[in-house]
mmCIF file of C-alpha atoms and ligand atoms in Angstrom:
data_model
loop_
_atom_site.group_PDB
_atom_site.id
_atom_site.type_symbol
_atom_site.label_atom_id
_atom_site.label_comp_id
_atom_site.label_asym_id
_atom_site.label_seq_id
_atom_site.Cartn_x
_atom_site.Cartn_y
_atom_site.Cartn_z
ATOM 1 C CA UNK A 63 85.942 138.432 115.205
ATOM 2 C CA UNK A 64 85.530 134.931 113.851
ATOM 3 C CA UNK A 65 86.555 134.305 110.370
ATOM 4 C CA UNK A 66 83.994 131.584 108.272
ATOM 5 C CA UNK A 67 86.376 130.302 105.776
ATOM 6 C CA UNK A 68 84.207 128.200 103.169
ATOM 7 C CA UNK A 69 81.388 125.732 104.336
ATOM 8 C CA UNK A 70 80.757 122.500 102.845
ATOM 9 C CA UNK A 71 82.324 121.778 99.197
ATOM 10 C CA UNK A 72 79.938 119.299 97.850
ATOM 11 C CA UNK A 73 79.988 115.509 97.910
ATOM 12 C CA UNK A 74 82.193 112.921 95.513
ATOM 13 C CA UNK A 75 81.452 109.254 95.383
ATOM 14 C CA UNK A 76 82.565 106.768 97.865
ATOM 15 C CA UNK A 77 84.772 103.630 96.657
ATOM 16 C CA UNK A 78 85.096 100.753 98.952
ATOM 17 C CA UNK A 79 87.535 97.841 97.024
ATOM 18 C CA UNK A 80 87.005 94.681 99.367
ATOM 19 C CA UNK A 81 90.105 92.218 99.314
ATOM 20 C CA UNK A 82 88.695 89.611 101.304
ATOM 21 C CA UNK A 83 85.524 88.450 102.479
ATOM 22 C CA UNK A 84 85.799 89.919 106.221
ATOM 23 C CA UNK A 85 85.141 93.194 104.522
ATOM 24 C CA UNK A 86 81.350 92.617 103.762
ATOM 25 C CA UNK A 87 79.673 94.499 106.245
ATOM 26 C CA UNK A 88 82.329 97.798 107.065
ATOM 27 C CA UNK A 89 80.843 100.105 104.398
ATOM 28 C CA UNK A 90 79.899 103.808 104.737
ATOM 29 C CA UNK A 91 77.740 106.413 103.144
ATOM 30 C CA UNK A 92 77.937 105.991 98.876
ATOM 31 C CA UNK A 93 79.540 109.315 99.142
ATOM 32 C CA UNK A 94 82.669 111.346 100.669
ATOM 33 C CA UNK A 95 81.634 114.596 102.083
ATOM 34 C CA UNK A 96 83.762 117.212 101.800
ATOM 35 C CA UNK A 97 83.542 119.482 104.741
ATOM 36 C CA UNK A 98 85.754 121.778 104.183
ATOM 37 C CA UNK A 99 88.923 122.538 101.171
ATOM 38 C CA UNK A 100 91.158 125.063 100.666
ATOM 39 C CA UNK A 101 94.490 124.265 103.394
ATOM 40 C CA UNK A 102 97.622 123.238 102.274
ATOM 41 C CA UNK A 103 98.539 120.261 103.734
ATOM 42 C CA UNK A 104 96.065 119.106 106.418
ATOM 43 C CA UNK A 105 96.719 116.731 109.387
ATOM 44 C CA UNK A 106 95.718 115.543 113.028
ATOM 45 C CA UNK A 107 91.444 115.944 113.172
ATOM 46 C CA UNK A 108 90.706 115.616 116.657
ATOM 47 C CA UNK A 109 86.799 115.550 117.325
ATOM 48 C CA UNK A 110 85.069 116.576 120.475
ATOM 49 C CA UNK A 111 82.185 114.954 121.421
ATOM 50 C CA UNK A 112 81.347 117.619 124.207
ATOM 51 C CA UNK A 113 81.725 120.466 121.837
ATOM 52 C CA UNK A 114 80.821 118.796 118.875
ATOM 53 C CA UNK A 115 83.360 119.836 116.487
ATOM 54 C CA UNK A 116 86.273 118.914 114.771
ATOM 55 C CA UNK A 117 90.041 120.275 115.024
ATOM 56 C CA UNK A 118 92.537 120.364 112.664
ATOM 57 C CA UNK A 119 95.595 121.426 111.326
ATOM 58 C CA UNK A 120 97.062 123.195 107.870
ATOM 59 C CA UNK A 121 100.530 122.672 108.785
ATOM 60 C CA UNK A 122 102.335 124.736 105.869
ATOM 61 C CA UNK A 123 99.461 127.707 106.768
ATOM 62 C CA UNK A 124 100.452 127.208 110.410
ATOM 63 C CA UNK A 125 96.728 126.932 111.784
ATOM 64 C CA UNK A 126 94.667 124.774 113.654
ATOM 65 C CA UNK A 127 91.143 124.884 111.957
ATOM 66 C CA UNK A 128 87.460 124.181 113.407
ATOM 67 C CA UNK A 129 85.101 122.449 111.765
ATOM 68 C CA UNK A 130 81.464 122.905 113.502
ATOM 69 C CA UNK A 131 79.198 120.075 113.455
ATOM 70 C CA UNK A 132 76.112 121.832 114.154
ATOM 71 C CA UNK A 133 76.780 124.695 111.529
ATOM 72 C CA UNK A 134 78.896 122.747 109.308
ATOM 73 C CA UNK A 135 80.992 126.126 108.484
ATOM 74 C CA UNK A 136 85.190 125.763 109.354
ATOM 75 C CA UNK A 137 86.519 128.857 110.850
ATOM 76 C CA UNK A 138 90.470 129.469 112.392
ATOM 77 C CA UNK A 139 90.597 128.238 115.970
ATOM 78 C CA UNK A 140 94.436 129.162 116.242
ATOM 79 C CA UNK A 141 96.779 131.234 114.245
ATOM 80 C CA UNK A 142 99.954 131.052 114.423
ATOM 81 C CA UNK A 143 99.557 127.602 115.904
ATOM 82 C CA UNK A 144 103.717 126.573 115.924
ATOM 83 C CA UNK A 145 102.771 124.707 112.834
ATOM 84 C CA UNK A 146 100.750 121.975 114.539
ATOM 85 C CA UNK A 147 100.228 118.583 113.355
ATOM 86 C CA UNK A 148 98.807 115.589 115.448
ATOM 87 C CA UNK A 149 96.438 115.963 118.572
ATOM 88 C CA UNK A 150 94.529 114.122 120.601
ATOM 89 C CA UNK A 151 92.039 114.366 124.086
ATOM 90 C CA UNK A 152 93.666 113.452 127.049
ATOM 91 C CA UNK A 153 91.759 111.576 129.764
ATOM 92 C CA UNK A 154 90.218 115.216 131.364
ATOM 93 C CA UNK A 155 89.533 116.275 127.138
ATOM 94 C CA UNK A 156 92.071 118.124 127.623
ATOM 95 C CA UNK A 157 93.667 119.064 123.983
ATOM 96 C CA UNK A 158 97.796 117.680 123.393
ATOM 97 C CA UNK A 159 99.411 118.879 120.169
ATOM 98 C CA UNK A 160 102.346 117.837 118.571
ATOM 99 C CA UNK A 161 104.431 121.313 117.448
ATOM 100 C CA UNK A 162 106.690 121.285 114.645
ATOM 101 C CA UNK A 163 107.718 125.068 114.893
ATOM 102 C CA UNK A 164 108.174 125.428 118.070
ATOM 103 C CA UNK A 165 109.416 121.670 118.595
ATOM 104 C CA UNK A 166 107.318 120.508 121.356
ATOM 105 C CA UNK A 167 103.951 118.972 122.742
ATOM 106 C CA UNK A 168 101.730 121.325 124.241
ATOM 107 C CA UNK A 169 98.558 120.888 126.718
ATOM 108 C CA UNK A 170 95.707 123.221 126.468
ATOM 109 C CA UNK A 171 93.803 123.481 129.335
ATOM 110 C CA UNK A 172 90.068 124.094 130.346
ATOM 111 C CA UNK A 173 91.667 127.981 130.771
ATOM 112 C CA UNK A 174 92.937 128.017 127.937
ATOM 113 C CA UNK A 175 96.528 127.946 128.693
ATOM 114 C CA UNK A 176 99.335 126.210 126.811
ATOM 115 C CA UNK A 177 101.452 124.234 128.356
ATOM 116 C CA UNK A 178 104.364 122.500 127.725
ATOM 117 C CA UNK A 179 104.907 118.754 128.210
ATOM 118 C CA UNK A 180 108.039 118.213 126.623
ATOM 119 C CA UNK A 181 110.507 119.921 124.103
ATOM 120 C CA UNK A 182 113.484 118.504 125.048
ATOM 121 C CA UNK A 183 114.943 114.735 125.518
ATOM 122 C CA UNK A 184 117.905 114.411 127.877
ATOM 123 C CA UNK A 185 118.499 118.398 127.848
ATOM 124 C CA UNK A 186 118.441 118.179 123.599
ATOM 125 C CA UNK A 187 115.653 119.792 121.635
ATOM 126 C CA UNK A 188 113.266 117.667 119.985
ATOM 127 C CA UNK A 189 113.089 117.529 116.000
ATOM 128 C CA UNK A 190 109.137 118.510 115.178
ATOM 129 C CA UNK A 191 106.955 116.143 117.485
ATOM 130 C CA UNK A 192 104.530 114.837 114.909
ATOM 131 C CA UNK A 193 101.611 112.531 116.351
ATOM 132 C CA UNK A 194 100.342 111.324 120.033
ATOM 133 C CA UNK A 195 98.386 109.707 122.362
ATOM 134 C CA UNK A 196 97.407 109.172 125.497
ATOM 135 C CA UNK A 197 97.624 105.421 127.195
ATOM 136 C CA UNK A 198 95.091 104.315 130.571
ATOM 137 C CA UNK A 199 97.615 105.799 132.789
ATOM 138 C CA UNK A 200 97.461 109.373 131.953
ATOM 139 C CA UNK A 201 101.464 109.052 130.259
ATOM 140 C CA UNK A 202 101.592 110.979 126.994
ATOM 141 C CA UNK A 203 102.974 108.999 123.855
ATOM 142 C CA UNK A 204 104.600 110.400 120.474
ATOM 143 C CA UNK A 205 106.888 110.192 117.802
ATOM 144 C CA UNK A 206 109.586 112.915 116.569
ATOM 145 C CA UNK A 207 110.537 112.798 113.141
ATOM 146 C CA UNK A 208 111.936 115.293 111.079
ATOM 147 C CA UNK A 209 109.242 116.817 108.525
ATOM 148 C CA UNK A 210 109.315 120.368 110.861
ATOM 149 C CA UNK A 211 112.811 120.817 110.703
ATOM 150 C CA UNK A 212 113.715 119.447 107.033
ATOM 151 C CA UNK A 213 112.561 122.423 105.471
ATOM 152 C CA UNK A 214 111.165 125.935 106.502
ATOM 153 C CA UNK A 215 107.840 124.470 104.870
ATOM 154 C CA UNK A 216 106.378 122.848 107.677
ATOM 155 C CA UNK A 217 108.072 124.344 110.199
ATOM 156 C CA UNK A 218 111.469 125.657 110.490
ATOM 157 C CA UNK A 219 114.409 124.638 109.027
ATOM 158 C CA UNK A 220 117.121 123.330 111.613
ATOM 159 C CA UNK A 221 119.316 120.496 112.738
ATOM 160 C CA UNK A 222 118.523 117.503 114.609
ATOM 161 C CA UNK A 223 120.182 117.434 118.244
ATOM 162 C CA UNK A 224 118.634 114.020 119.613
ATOM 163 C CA UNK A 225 120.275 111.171 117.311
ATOM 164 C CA UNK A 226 117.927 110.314 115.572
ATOM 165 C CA UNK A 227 113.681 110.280 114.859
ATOM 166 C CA UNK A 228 112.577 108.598 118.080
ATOM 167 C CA UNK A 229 109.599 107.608 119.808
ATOM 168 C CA UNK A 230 108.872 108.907 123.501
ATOM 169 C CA UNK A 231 106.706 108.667 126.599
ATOM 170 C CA UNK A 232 105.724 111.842 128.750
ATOM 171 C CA UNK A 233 104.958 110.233 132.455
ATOM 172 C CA UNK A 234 102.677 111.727 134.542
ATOM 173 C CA UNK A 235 104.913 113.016 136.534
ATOM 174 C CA UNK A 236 106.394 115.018 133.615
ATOM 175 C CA UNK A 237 109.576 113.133 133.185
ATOM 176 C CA UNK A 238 110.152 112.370 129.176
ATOM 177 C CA UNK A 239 111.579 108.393 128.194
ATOM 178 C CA UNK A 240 112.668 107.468 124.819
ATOM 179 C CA UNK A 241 110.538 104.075 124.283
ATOM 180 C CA UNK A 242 111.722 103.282 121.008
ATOM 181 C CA UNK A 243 114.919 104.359 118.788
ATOM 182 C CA UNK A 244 114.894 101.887 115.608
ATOM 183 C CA UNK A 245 112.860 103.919 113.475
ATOM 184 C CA UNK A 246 113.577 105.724 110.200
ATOM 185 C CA UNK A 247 110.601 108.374 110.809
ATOM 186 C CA UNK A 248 107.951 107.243 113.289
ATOM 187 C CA UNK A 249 104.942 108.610 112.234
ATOM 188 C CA UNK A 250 101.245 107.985 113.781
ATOM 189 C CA UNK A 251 100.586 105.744 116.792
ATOM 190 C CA UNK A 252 97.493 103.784 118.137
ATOM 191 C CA UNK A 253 96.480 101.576 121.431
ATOM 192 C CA UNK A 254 95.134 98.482 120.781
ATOM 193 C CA UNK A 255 91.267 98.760 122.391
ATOM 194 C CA UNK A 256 92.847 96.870 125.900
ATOM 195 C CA UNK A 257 95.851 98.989 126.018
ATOM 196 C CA UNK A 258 98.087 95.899 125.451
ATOM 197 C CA UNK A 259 99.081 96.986 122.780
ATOM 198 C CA UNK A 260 100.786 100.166 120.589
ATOM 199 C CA UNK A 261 100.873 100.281 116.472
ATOM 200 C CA UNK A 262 103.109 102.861 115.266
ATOM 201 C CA UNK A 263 104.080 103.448 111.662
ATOM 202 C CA UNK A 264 107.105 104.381 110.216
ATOM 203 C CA UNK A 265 106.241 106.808 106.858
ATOM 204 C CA UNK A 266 110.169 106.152 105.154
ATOM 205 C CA UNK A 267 110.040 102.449 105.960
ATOM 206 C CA UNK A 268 106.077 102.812 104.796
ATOM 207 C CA UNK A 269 105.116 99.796 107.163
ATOM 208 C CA UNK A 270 102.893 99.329 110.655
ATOM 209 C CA UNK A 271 105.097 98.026 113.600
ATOM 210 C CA UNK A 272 103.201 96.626 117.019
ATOM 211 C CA UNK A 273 104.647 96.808 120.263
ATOM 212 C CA UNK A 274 103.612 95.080 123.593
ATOM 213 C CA UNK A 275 103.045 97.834 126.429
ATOM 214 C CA UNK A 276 104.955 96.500 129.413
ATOM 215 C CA UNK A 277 103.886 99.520 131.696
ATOM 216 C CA UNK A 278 106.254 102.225 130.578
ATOM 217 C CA UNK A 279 108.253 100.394 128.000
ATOM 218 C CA UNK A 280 108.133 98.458 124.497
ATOM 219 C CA UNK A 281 109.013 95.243 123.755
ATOM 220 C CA UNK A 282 108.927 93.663 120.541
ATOM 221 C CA UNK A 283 107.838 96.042 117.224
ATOM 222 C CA UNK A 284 107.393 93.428 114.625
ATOM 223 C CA UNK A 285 106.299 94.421 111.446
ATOM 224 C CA UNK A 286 102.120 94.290 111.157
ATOM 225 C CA UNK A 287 101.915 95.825 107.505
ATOM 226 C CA UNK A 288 103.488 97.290 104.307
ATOM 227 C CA UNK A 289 102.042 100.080 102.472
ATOM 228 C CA UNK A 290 101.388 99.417 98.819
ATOM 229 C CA UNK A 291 100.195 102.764 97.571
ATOM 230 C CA UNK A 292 102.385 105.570 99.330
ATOM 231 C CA UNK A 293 103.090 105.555 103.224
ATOM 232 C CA UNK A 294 100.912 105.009 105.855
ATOM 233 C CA UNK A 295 100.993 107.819 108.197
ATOM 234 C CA UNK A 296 98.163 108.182 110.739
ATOM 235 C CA UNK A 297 95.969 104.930 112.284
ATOM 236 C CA UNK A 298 93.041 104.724 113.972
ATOM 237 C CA UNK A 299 91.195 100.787 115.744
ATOM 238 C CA UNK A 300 87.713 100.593 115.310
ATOM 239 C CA UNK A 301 85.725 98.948 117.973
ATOM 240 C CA UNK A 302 86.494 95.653 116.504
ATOM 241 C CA UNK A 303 90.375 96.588 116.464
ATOM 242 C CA UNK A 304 90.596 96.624 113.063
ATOM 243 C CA UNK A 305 93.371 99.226 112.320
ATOM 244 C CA UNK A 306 92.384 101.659 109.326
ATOM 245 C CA UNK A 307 95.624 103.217 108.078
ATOM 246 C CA UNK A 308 95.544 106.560 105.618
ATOM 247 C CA UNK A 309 97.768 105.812 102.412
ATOM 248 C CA UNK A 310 98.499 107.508 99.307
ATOM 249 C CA UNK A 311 95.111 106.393 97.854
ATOM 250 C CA UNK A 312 92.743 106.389 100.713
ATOM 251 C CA UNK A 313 92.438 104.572 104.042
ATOM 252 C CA UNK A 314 93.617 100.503 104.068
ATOM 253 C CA UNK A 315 91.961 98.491 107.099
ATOM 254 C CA UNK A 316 93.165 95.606 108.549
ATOM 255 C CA UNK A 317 92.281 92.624 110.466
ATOM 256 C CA UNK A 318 93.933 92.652 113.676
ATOM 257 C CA UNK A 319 95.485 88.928 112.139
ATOM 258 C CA UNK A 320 97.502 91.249 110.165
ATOM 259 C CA UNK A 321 95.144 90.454 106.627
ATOM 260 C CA UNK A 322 94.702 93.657 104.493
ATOM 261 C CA UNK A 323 90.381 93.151 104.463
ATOM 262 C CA UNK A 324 89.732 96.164 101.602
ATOM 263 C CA UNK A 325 90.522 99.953 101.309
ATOM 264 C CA UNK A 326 88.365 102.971 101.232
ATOM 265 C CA UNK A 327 89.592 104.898 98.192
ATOM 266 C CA UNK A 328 89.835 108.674 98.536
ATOM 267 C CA UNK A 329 90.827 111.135 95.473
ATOM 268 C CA UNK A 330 93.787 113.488 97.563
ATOM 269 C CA UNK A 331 96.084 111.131 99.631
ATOM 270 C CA UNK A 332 95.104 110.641 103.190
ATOM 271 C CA UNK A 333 97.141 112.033 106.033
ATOM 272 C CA UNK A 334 95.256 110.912 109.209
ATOM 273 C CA UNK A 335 92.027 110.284 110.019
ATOM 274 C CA UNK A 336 90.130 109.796 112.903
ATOM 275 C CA UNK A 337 86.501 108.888 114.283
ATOM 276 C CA UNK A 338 83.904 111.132 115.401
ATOM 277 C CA UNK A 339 80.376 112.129 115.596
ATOM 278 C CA UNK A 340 78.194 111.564 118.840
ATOM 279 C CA UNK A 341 78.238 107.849 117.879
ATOM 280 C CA UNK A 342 81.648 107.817 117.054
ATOM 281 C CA UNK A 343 80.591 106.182 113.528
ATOM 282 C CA UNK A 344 81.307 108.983 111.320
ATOM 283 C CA UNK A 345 84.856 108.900 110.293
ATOM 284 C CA UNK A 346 87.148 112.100 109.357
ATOM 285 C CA UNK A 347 89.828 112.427 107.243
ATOM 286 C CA UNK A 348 92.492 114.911 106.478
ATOM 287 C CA UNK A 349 94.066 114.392 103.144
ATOM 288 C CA UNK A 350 95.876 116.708 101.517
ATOM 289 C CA UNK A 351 93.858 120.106 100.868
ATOM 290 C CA UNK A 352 90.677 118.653 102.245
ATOM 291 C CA UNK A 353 88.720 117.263 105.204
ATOM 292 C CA UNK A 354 86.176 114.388 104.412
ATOM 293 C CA UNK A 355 83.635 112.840 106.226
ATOM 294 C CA UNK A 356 81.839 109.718 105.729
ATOM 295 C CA UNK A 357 79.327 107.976 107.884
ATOM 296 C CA UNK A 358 80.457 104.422 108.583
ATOM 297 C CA UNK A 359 78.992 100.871 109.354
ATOM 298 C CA UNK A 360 81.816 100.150 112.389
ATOM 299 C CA UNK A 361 82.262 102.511 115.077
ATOM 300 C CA UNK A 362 85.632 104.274 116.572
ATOM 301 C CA UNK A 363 87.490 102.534 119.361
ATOM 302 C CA UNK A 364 87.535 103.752 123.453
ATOM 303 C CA UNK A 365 89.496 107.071 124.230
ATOM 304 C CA UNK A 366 90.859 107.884 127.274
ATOM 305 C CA UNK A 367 87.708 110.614 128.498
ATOM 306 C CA UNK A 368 85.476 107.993 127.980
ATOM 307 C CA UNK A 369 83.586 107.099 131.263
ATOM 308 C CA UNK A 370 85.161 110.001 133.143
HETATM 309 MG MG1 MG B 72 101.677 112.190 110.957
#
């Protein structure tokens, strides 16, 4: 039987604070909707344009929720989920998920099966895989901090075996690379719109790094922002490639120049965010006990299913 947890929880107002003049013209709705409140700490929305809904997950609660777009009523999609956090569609819309409790990234397929892509690097466990994506080639990206294994709250308590909180690559072919290892706790990641290019924060140093893509490996990782207000943790581009960052008080976007252009203030602090809708102009955030929504000027940035 499916549970319907709470439908819509009313509205609260929308404030955009512009910080330069390339701002005019990204604004949204004059109001935050919020779909759906209750979790305990909410992260990776993943929206499906083909089933026209949104995941989710309440890490802490260890479920992955379902918001429905044509009913507008959340219910659970998975429980116990392994303490999820970040997804994403791969190029098939196939769902990946990043694991904390069971320290891995998992596939589910069009039957429904889970299967594993990685939990190990060089025969030692991961720490709690906590955001990814998928570049042009099919290879699976994502960082491994240590929020799942810090405390039993998010996951399970435990030790790190790898060296460190590290960034990774999942080829094709299955084999797992370490891309980057010069992080204090890599966080969310994002292609540039060509691919060229990854952004990946880091949520202790609370900045943006970019790397060039050279096929499967990084080069460079020079800093692209600093957080003023909290950390930033997940990123999304717009179609523009403007990056919009979540932050302690709401979502900061950026020129792709590096200029800070304004913020979209939010009143819980703003884990990830992505955007959705069959336009791809509405855009969804997770911040702390809530999901938002908010219809947007600007529209999301390609995914891999697109044209497939
Ligand atoms: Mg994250």
């Amino acid at each position: 039987m499916t549970t319907i947890l709470e439908a819509s929880a009313g509205t609260v107002p929308a404030e955009f604070e512009k910080l330069d003049d390339r701002f005019d013209g990204i604004r949204g709705d004059a109001r935050l909707e919020r779909l759906w409140t209750g979790g305990r700490w909410l992260e990776g929305p993943v929206y499906s344009p083909a089933g026209r809904y949104l995941l989710f997950s309440d890490i802490p609660n260890d479920r992955i929720l379902r918001w429905d777009e044509t009913s507008y009523q959340t219910s659970v999609f998975r429980e116990p989920a392994g303490n999820t956090n970040g997804h994403t569609l791969d190029e098939q819309g196939r769902l990946i998920s990043c694991e904390h409790g069971n320290r891995r990234v998992t596939r589910t397929g069009h039957d429904g099966r889970i299967r594993v892509l990685a939990d190990n690097w060089d025969g030692k466990r991961l720490n709690s895989p906590n955001d990814v994506v998928v570049g042009p080639d099919g290879a699976v990206w994502f960082t491994d901090p240590a929020y799942g294994i810090d405390s039993d709250y998010e996951g399970f308590k435990g030790e790190i075996e790898t060296d460190g909180c590290h960034v990774y690559r999942i080829s094709p072919d299955g084999k797992v690379s370490r891309v980057a290892d010069d992080f204090a706790r890599p966080n969310g990641l994002a292609f540039s719109n060509d691919r060229s290019m990854l952004y990946i924060t880091d949520t202790e140093e609370a900045t943006i790094r970019v790397f060039t893509v050279e096929g499967d490996r990084l080069s460079g990782g020079e800093l692209f922002a600093e957080c003023g207000n909290g950390a930033f943790d997940g990123i999304r581009l717009d179609d523009q490639g403007r990056i919009w960052g979540s932050a302690a008080d709401g979502v900061h976007v950026y020129h792709p120049d590096g200029s800070l252009l304004g913020k979209l203030l939010v009143p819980e602090t703003v884990s990830n965010l992505t955007f959705g809708g069959p336009k791809r102009n509405r855009l969804f955030l997770t911040a702390t006990t809530s999901l938002y929504s908010l219809h947007t000027t600007v529209t999301g940035g390609p995914q891999p299913y697109d044209a497939r």
